[in-house]
Amino acid sequence: MKGKINGIIFDLDGTLLDSFSVRVDSWHRDLYLNGEDVDRSKIEPLIGLPGISLASIFSSTPEKVESDEEILFKERLSEVGFFPDVIPTLAKIEGMGIKWAIVTSARREFVDMLPIAGEKVITIDDVKNGKPETEAYERAAEMMKIKHENIMVVGDSINDMIPAKKLGMFSVLVTHGMNKGINIRDVEIKEIGELMDLL
């Protein structure tokens, strides 16, 4: 790392929240119900994009498809929770005096259903351009009042890593045991708890 890390930007889905498989299932079923039989393997690498962007790749009615996916996902919200080491790790990070924020491509309505501090979260509804554009990360840096070179970005997809690289932030890919095949990152870890070794 070039400089001291004073702030961390986390992705939500698939990074802090064990939601990847449920999210892929929801998109797969959603697209099928909307007349598009798309293989799961084509959906998986797109998780992390704003919903409207993902829907636009496969459908000519992206607004409807995105809205339908959110409904299907919420129906299975009881199956979704934070990875086991997330809450203890966030407590340790705060104990070190390091600020943190969440940047997510999810809608505010969904985030408000989760047990996390809303003021720490920037959703797709808060920006004009979602990931992989840099706007949301810039907003998070301003919110934390921390320079880009002193921020670590932690995410599980290439769409998390691209804006980090563009802004000169230290990028950490968390795999949760999956083979991501992503080389655009500074460090790769398996679980969120391993961040303590980097800090």
PDB file of C-alpha atoms in Angstrom:
ATOM      1  CA  MET A   1       0.000   0.000   0.000  1.00  0.00           C
ATOM      2  CA  LYS A   2       1.235   3.474  -0.903  1.00  0.00           C
ATOM      3  CA  GLY A   3      -0.233   5.346   2.054  1.00  0.00           C
ATOM      4  CA  LYS A   4      -1.978   4.835   5.383  1.00  0.00           C
ATOM      5  CA  ILE A   5      -5.537   3.541   5.064  1.00  0.00           C
ATOM      6  CA  ASN A   6      -7.965   5.845   6.855  1.00  0.00           C
ATOM      7  CA  GLY A   7     -11.151   4.725   5.140  1.00  0.00           C
ATOM      8  CA  ILE A   8     -12.677   1.648   3.513  1.00  0.00           C
ATOM      9  CA  ILE A   9     -15.366   1.443   0.830  1.00  0.00           C
ATOM     10  CA  PHE A  10     -17.209  -1.866   0.822  1.00  0.00           C
ATOM     11  CA  ASP A  11     -19.435  -3.353  -1.843  1.00  0.00           C
ATOM     12  CA  LEU A  12     -22.589  -4.939  -0.396  1.00  0.00           C
ATOM     13  CA  ASP A  13     -23.996  -7.847  -2.453  1.00  0.00           C
ATOM     14  CA  GLY A  14     -21.564 -10.775  -2.446  1.00  0.00           C
ATOM     15  CA  THR A  15     -18.988  -8.878  -0.380  1.00  0.00           C
ATOM     16  CA  LEU A  16     -20.564  -8.187   3.024  1.00  0.00           C
ATOM     17  CA  LEU A  17     -23.884  -9.834   2.256  1.00  0.00           C
ATOM     18  CA  ASP A  18     -24.006 -13.532   1.391  1.00  0.00           C
ATOM     19  CA  SER A  19     -26.457 -12.883  -1.417  1.00  0.00           C
ATOM     20  CA  PHE A  20     -24.683 -13.800  -4.637  1.00  0.00           C
ATOM     21  CA  SER A  21     -26.471 -17.076  -5.405  1.00  0.00           C
ATOM     22  CA  VAL A  22     -29.887 -15.678  -4.453  1.00  0.00           C
ATOM     23  CA  ARG A  23     -29.259 -12.589  -6.602  1.00  0.00           C
ATOM     24  CA  VAL A  24     -28.245 -14.734  -9.605  1.00  0.00           C
ATOM     25  CA  ASP A  25     -31.295 -16.964  -9.065  1.00  0.00           C
ATOM     26  CA  SER A  26     -33.557 -13.909  -8.968  1.00  0.00           C
ATOM     27  CA  TRP A  27     -32.160 -12.486 -12.200  1.00  0.00           C
ATOM     28  CA  HIS A  28     -32.309 -15.888 -13.905  1.00  0.00           C
ATOM     29  CA  ARG A  29     -35.954 -16.455 -12.975  1.00  0.00           C
ATOM     30  CA  ASP A  30     -36.839 -12.823 -13.688  1.00  0.00           C
ATOM     31  CA  LEU A  31     -35.415 -12.913 -17.197  1.00  0.00           C
ATOM     32  CA  TYR A  32     -37.102 -16.263 -17.893  1.00  0.00           C
ATOM     33  CA  LEU A  33     -40.487 -14.900 -16.782  1.00  0.00           C
ATOM     34  CA  ASN A  34     -39.901 -11.933 -19.070  1.00  0.00           C
ATOM     35  CA  GLY A  35     -39.276 -14.168 -22.071  1.00  0.00           C
ATOM     36  CA  GLU A  36     -35.467 -14.322 -21.962  1.00  0.00           C
ATOM     37  CA  ASP A  37     -33.922 -17.753 -21.246  1.00  0.00           C
ATOM     38  CA  VAL A  38     -30.417 -16.660 -20.187  1.00  0.00           C
ATOM     39  CA  ASP A  39     -27.819 -19.088 -18.863  1.00  0.00           C
ATOM     40  CA  ARG A  40     -26.714 -18.405 -15.277  1.00  0.00           C
ATOM     41  CA  SER A  41     -23.072 -18.310 -16.402  1.00  0.00           C
ATOM     42  CA  LYS A  42     -23.851 -15.176 -18.418  1.00  0.00           C
ATOM     43  CA  ILE A  43     -25.513 -13.473 -15.454  1.00  0.00           C
ATOM     44  CA  GLU A  44     -22.886 -14.223 -12.789  1.00  0.00           C
ATOM     45  CA  PRO A  45     -20.115 -11.876 -14.016  1.00  0.00           C
ATOM     46  CA  LEU A  46     -22.641  -9.034 -14.360  1.00  0.00           C
ATOM     47  CA  ILE A  47     -23.720  -9.038 -10.701  1.00  0.00           C
ATOM     48  CA  GLY A  48     -22.556  -5.718  -9.277  1.00  0.00           C
ATOM     49  CA  LEU A  49     -23.713  -3.666 -12.234  1.00  0.00           C
ATOM     50  CA  PRO A  50     -26.665  -1.342 -11.656  1.00  0.00           C
ATOM     51  CA  GLY A  51     -29.830  -3.386 -12.187  1.00  0.00           C
ATOM     52  CA  ILE A  52     -30.980  -1.264 -15.092  1.00  0.00           C
ATOM     53  CA  SER A  53     -27.640  -1.838 -16.841  1.00  0.00           C
ATOM     54  CA  LEU A  54     -27.800  -5.599 -16.349  1.00  0.00           C
ATOM     55  CA  ALA A  55     -31.408  -5.738 -17.513  1.00  0.00           C
ATOM     56  CA  SER A  56     -30.586  -3.682 -20.617  1.00  0.00           C
ATOM     57  CA  ILE A  57     -28.111  -6.322 -21.789  1.00  0.00           C
ATOM     58  CA  PHE A  58     -30.826  -8.950 -22.123  1.00  0.00           C
ATOM     59  CA  SER A  59     -34.130  -7.128 -22.423  1.00  0.00           C
ATOM     60  CA  SER A  60     -35.801  -4.354 -24.418  1.00  0.00           C
ATOM     61  CA  THR A  61     -37.896  -3.506 -21.322  1.00  0.00           C
ATOM     62  CA  PRO A  62     -35.146  -2.980 -18.723  1.00  0.00           C
ATOM     63  CA  GLU A  63     -37.189  -0.868 -16.291  1.00  0.00           C
ATOM     64  CA  LYS A  64     -39.812  -3.599 -15.919  1.00  0.00           C
ATOM     65  CA  VAL A  65     -37.206  -6.358 -15.700  1.00  0.00           C
ATOM     66  CA  GLU A  66     -35.234  -4.531 -13.003  1.00  0.00           C
ATOM     67  CA  SER A  67     -38.380  -3.881 -10.977  1.00  0.00           C
ATOM     68  CA  ASP A  68     -39.469  -7.522 -11.270  1.00  0.00           C
ATOM     69  CA  GLU A  69     -36.027  -8.737 -10.119  1.00  0.00           C
ATOM     70  CA  GLU A  70     -36.185  -6.595  -6.971  1.00  0.00           C
ATOM     71  CA  ILE A  71     -39.567  -8.167  -6.118  1.00  0.00           C
ATOM     72  CA  LEU A  72     -38.243 -11.704  -6.622  1.00  0.00           C
ATOM     73  CA  PHE A  73     -35.125 -10.959  -4.578  1.00  0.00           C
ATOM     74  CA  LYS A  74     -37.105  -9.482  -1.671  1.00  0.00           C
ATOM     75  CA  GLU A  75     -39.250 -12.631  -1.586  1.00  0.00           C
ATOM     76  CA  ARG A  76     -36.083 -14.549  -0.656  1.00  0.00           C
ATOM     77  CA  LEU A  77     -34.583 -11.936   1.654  1.00  0.00           C
ATOM     78  CA  SER A  78     -34.897 -14.311   4.622  1.00  0.00           C
ATOM     79  CA  GLU A  79     -32.235 -16.499   2.955  1.00  0.00           C
ATOM     80  CA  VAL A  80     -29.760 -13.608   2.852  1.00  0.00           C
ATOM     81  CA  GLY A  81     -27.472 -12.514   5.688  1.00  0.00           C
ATOM     82  CA  PHE A  82     -24.053 -11.069   6.382  1.00  0.00           C
ATOM     83  CA  PHE A  83     -21.069 -13.397   6.090  1.00  0.00           C
ATOM     84  CA  PRO A  84     -20.151 -14.635   9.620  1.00  0.00           C
ATOM     85  CA  ASP A  85     -17.002 -12.514  10.007  1.00  0.00           C
ATOM     86  CA  VAL A  86     -18.481  -9.227   8.745  1.00  0.00           C
ATOM     87  CA  ILE A  87     -19.935  -7.694  11.930  1.00  0.00           C
ATOM     88  CA  PRO A  88     -16.897  -8.533  14.127  1.00  0.00           C
ATOM     89  CA  THR A  89     -14.529  -7.194  11.456  1.00  0.00           C
ATOM     90  CA  LEU A  90     -16.446  -3.930  11.077  1.00  0.00           C
ATOM     91  CA  ALA A  91     -16.324  -3.499  14.861  1.00  0.00           C
ATOM     92  CA  LYS A  92     -12.533  -3.991  14.836  1.00  0.00           C
ATOM     93  CA  ILE A  93     -12.153  -1.517  11.965  1.00  0.00           C
ATOM     94  CA  GLU A  94     -14.143   1.104  13.854  1.00  0.00           C
ATOM     95  CA  GLY A  95     -12.068   0.357  16.951  1.00  0.00           C
ATOM     96  CA  MET A  96      -8.966   1.272  14.963  1.00  0.00           C
ATOM     97  CA  GLY A  97     -10.502   4.639  14.111  1.00  0.00           C
ATOM     98  CA  ILE A  98     -10.890   3.742  10.426  1.00  0.00           C
ATOM     99  CA  LYS A  99     -14.004   5.088   8.712  1.00  0.00           C
ATOM    100  CA  TRP A 100     -16.039   2.927   6.364  1.00  0.00           C
ATOM    101  CA  ALA A 101     -18.850   3.278   3.854  1.00  0.00           C
ATOM    102  CA  ILE A 102     -20.819   1.033   1.525  1.00  0.00           C
ATOM    103  CA  VAL A 103     -21.262   1.659  -2.190  1.00  0.00           C
ATOM    104  CA  THR A 104     -23.875  -0.584  -3.748  1.00  0.00           C
ATOM    105  CA  SER A 105     -25.736  -0.956  -7.026  1.00  0.00           C
ATOM    106  CA  ALA A 106     -28.830  -1.927  -5.034  1.00  0.00           C
ATOM    107  CA  ARG A 107     -31.793   0.390  -4.574  1.00  0.00           C
ATOM    108  CA  ARG A 108     -32.243   2.461  -1.387  1.00  0.00           C
ATOM    109  CA  GLU A 109     -35.540   0.700  -0.663  1.00  0.00           C
ATOM    110  CA  PHE A 110     -33.688  -2.628  -0.391  1.00  0.00           C
ATOM    111  CA  VAL A 111     -30.810  -1.260   1.694  1.00  0.00           C
ATOM    112  CA  ASP A 112     -33.268   0.250   4.178  1.00  0.00           C
ATOM    113  CA  MET A 113     -34.510  -3.277   4.900  1.00  0.00           C
ATOM    114  CA  LEU A 114     -31.065  -4.308   6.186  1.00  0.00           C
ATOM    115  CA  PRO A 115     -29.587  -3.770   9.685  1.00  0.00           C
ATOM    116  CA  ILE A 116     -26.925  -1.285   8.552  1.00  0.00           C
ATOM    117  CA  ALA A 117     -26.471   2.426   9.085  1.00  0.00           C
ATOM    118  CA  GLY A 118     -28.136   4.124   6.122  1.00  0.00           C
ATOM    119  CA  GLU A 119     -25.977   7.224   6.348  1.00  0.00           C
ATOM    120  CA  LYS A 120     -22.939   5.085   5.593  1.00  0.00           C
ATOM    121  CA  VAL A 121     -24.456   3.746   2.368  1.00  0.00           C
ATOM    122  CA  ILE A 122     -24.457   5.170  -1.144  1.00  0.00           C
ATOM    123  CA  THR A 123     -26.972   3.369  -3.356  1.00  0.00           C
ATOM    124  CA  ILE A 124     -27.677   3.487  -7.065  1.00  0.00           C
ATOM    125  CA  ASP A 125     -30.499   5.926  -6.239  1.00  0.00           C
ATOM    126  CA  ASP A 126     -27.960   8.436  -4.861  1.00  0.00           C
ATOM    127  CA  VAL A 127     -25.883   8.812  -8.029  1.00  0.00           C
ATOM    128  CA  LYS A 128     -26.378   9.498 -11.705  1.00  0.00           C
ATOM    129  CA  ASN A 129     -23.894   6.827 -12.832  1.00  0.00           C
ATOM    130  CA  GLY A 130     -23.361   3.604 -10.890  1.00  0.00           C
ATOM    131  CA  LYS A 131     -20.402   1.242 -10.910  1.00  0.00           C
ATOM    132  CA  PRO A 132     -18.127   0.748 -12.792  1.00  0.00           C
ATOM    133  CA  GLU A 133     -18.180   4.562 -13.096  1.00  0.00           C
ATOM    134  CA  THR A 134     -16.347   6.424 -10.343  1.00  0.00           C
ATOM    135  CA  GLU A 135     -19.109   8.770  -9.147  1.00  0.00           C
ATOM    136  CA  ALA A 136     -20.268   6.708  -6.159  1.00  0.00           C
ATOM    137  CA  TYR A 137     -16.687   6.175  -4.905  1.00  0.00           C
ATOM    138  CA  GLU A 138     -15.999   9.883  -5.177  1.00  0.00           C
ATOM    139  CA  ARG A 139     -19.159  10.549  -3.169  1.00  0.00           C
ATOM    140  CA  ALA A 140     -18.055   8.070  -0.513  1.00  0.00           C
ATOM    141  CA  ALA A 141     -14.614   9.690  -0.267  1.00  0.00           C
ATOM    142  CA  GLU A 142     -16.250  13.091   0.189  1.00  0.00           C
ATOM    143  CA  MET A 143     -18.607  11.680   2.812  1.00  0.00           C
ATOM    144  CA  MET A 144     -15.706  10.217   4.800  1.00  0.00           C
ATOM    145  CA  LYS A 145     -13.532  13.306   4.094  1.00  0.00           C
ATOM    146  CA  ILE A 146     -10.587  11.101   3.096  1.00  0.00           C
ATOM    147  CA  LYS A 147      -8.196  11.405   0.153  1.00  0.00           C
ATOM    148  CA  HIS A 148      -8.404   8.738  -2.533  1.00  0.00           C
ATOM    149  CA  GLU A 149      -4.889   7.430  -1.867  1.00  0.00           C
ATOM    150  CA  ASN A 150      -5.855   6.695   1.753  1.00  0.00           C
ATOM    151  CA  ILE A 151      -8.916   4.618   0.860  1.00  0.00           C
ATOM    152  CA  MET A 152      -9.194   0.844   0.475  1.00  0.00           C
ATOM    153  CA  VAL A 153     -11.959  -0.617  -1.707  1.00  0.00           C
ATOM    154  CA  VAL A 154     -13.234  -4.100  -0.876  1.00  0.00           C
ATOM    155  CA  GLY A 155     -15.460  -5.886  -3.386  1.00  0.00           C
ATOM    156  CA  ASP A 156     -16.177  -9.192  -5.081  1.00  0.00           C
ATOM    157  CA  SER A 157     -16.482  -8.171  -8.726  1.00  0.00           C
ATOM    158  CA  ILE A 158     -14.570  -6.449 -11.490  1.00  0.00           C
ATOM    159  CA  ASN A 159     -17.117  -3.637 -11.331  1.00  0.00           C
ATOM    160  CA  ASP A 160     -15.840  -2.863  -7.815  1.00  0.00           C
ATOM    161  CA  MET A 161     -12.192  -2.960  -8.845  1.00  0.00           C
ATOM    162  CA  ILE A 162     -12.379  -0.766 -11.981  1.00  0.00           C
ATOM    163  CA  PRO A 163     -13.407   2.514 -10.284  1.00  0.00           C
ATOM    164  CA  ALA A 164     -10.930   1.875  -7.468  1.00  0.00           C
ATOM    165  CA  LYS A 165      -8.114   1.617  -9.988  1.00  0.00           C
ATOM    166  CA  LYS A 166      -9.260   4.724 -11.857  1.00  0.00           C
ATOM    167  CA  LEU A 167      -9.205   6.775  -8.645  1.00  0.00           C
ATOM    168  CA  GLY A 168      -5.936   5.412  -7.272  1.00  0.00           C
ATOM    169  CA  MET A 169      -7.578   3.621  -4.346  1.00  0.00           C
ATOM    170  CA  PHE A 170      -6.121   0.395  -2.930  1.00  0.00           C
ATOM    171  CA  SER A 171      -8.267  -2.476  -4.235  1.00  0.00           C
ATOM    172  CA  VAL A 172      -9.002  -5.735  -2.413  1.00  0.00           C
ATOM    173  CA  LEU A 173     -10.905  -8.548  -4.107  1.00  0.00           C
ATOM    174  CA  VAL A 174     -12.735 -10.870  -1.696  1.00  0.00           C
ATOM    175  CA  THR A 175     -13.592 -14.255  -3.220  1.00  0.00           C
ATOM    176  CA  HIS A 176     -15.410 -16.137  -0.422  1.00  0.00           C
ATOM    177  CA  GLY A 177     -13.840 -19.266  -1.884  1.00  0.00           C
ATOM    178  CA  MET A 178     -15.004 -18.708  -5.459  1.00  0.00           C
ATOM    179  CA  ASN A 179     -12.684 -18.592  -8.456  1.00  0.00           C
ATOM    180  CA  LYS A 180     -13.245 -15.042  -9.671  1.00  0.00           C
ATOM    181  CA  GLY A 181     -10.517 -14.917 -12.336  1.00  0.00           C
ATOM    182  CA  ILE A 182     -10.101 -11.171 -11.825  1.00  0.00           C
ATOM    183  CA  ASN A 183      -6.614  -9.699 -12.089  1.00  0.00           C
ATOM    184  CA  ILE A 184      -7.526  -6.018 -11.744  1.00  0.00           C
ATOM    185  CA  ARG A 185      -6.874  -5.761  -8.000  1.00  0.00           C
ATOM    186  CA  ASP A 186      -4.007  -5.042  -5.642  1.00  0.00           C
ATOM    187  CA  VAL A 187      -4.687  -7.894  -3.216  1.00  0.00           C
ATOM    188  CA  GLU A 188      -6.970 -10.927  -3.146  1.00  0.00           C
ATOM    189  CA  ILE A 189      -8.402 -12.365   0.063  1.00  0.00           C
ATOM    190  CA  LYS A 190     -10.791 -15.223   0.755  1.00  0.00           C
ATOM    191  CA  GLU A 191     -12.816 -13.772   3.641  1.00  0.00           C
ATOM    192  CA  ILE A 192     -13.520 -10.299   5.055  1.00  0.00           C
ATOM    193  CA  GLY A 193     -11.750 -11.115   8.332  1.00  0.00           C
ATOM    194  CA  GLU A 194      -8.427 -11.245   6.467  1.00  0.00           C
ATOM    195  CA  LEU A 195      -8.601  -7.458   6.099  1.00  0.00           C
ATOM    196  CA  MET A 196      -7.152  -7.147   9.591  1.00  0.00           C
ATOM    197  CA  ASP A 197      -3.856  -8.581   8.305  1.00  0.00           C
ATOM    198  CA  LEU A 198      -3.733  -5.784   5.701  1.00  0.00           C
ATOM    199  CA  LEU A 199      -4.554  -3.002   8.136  1.00  0.00           C
TER     200      LEU A 199
END
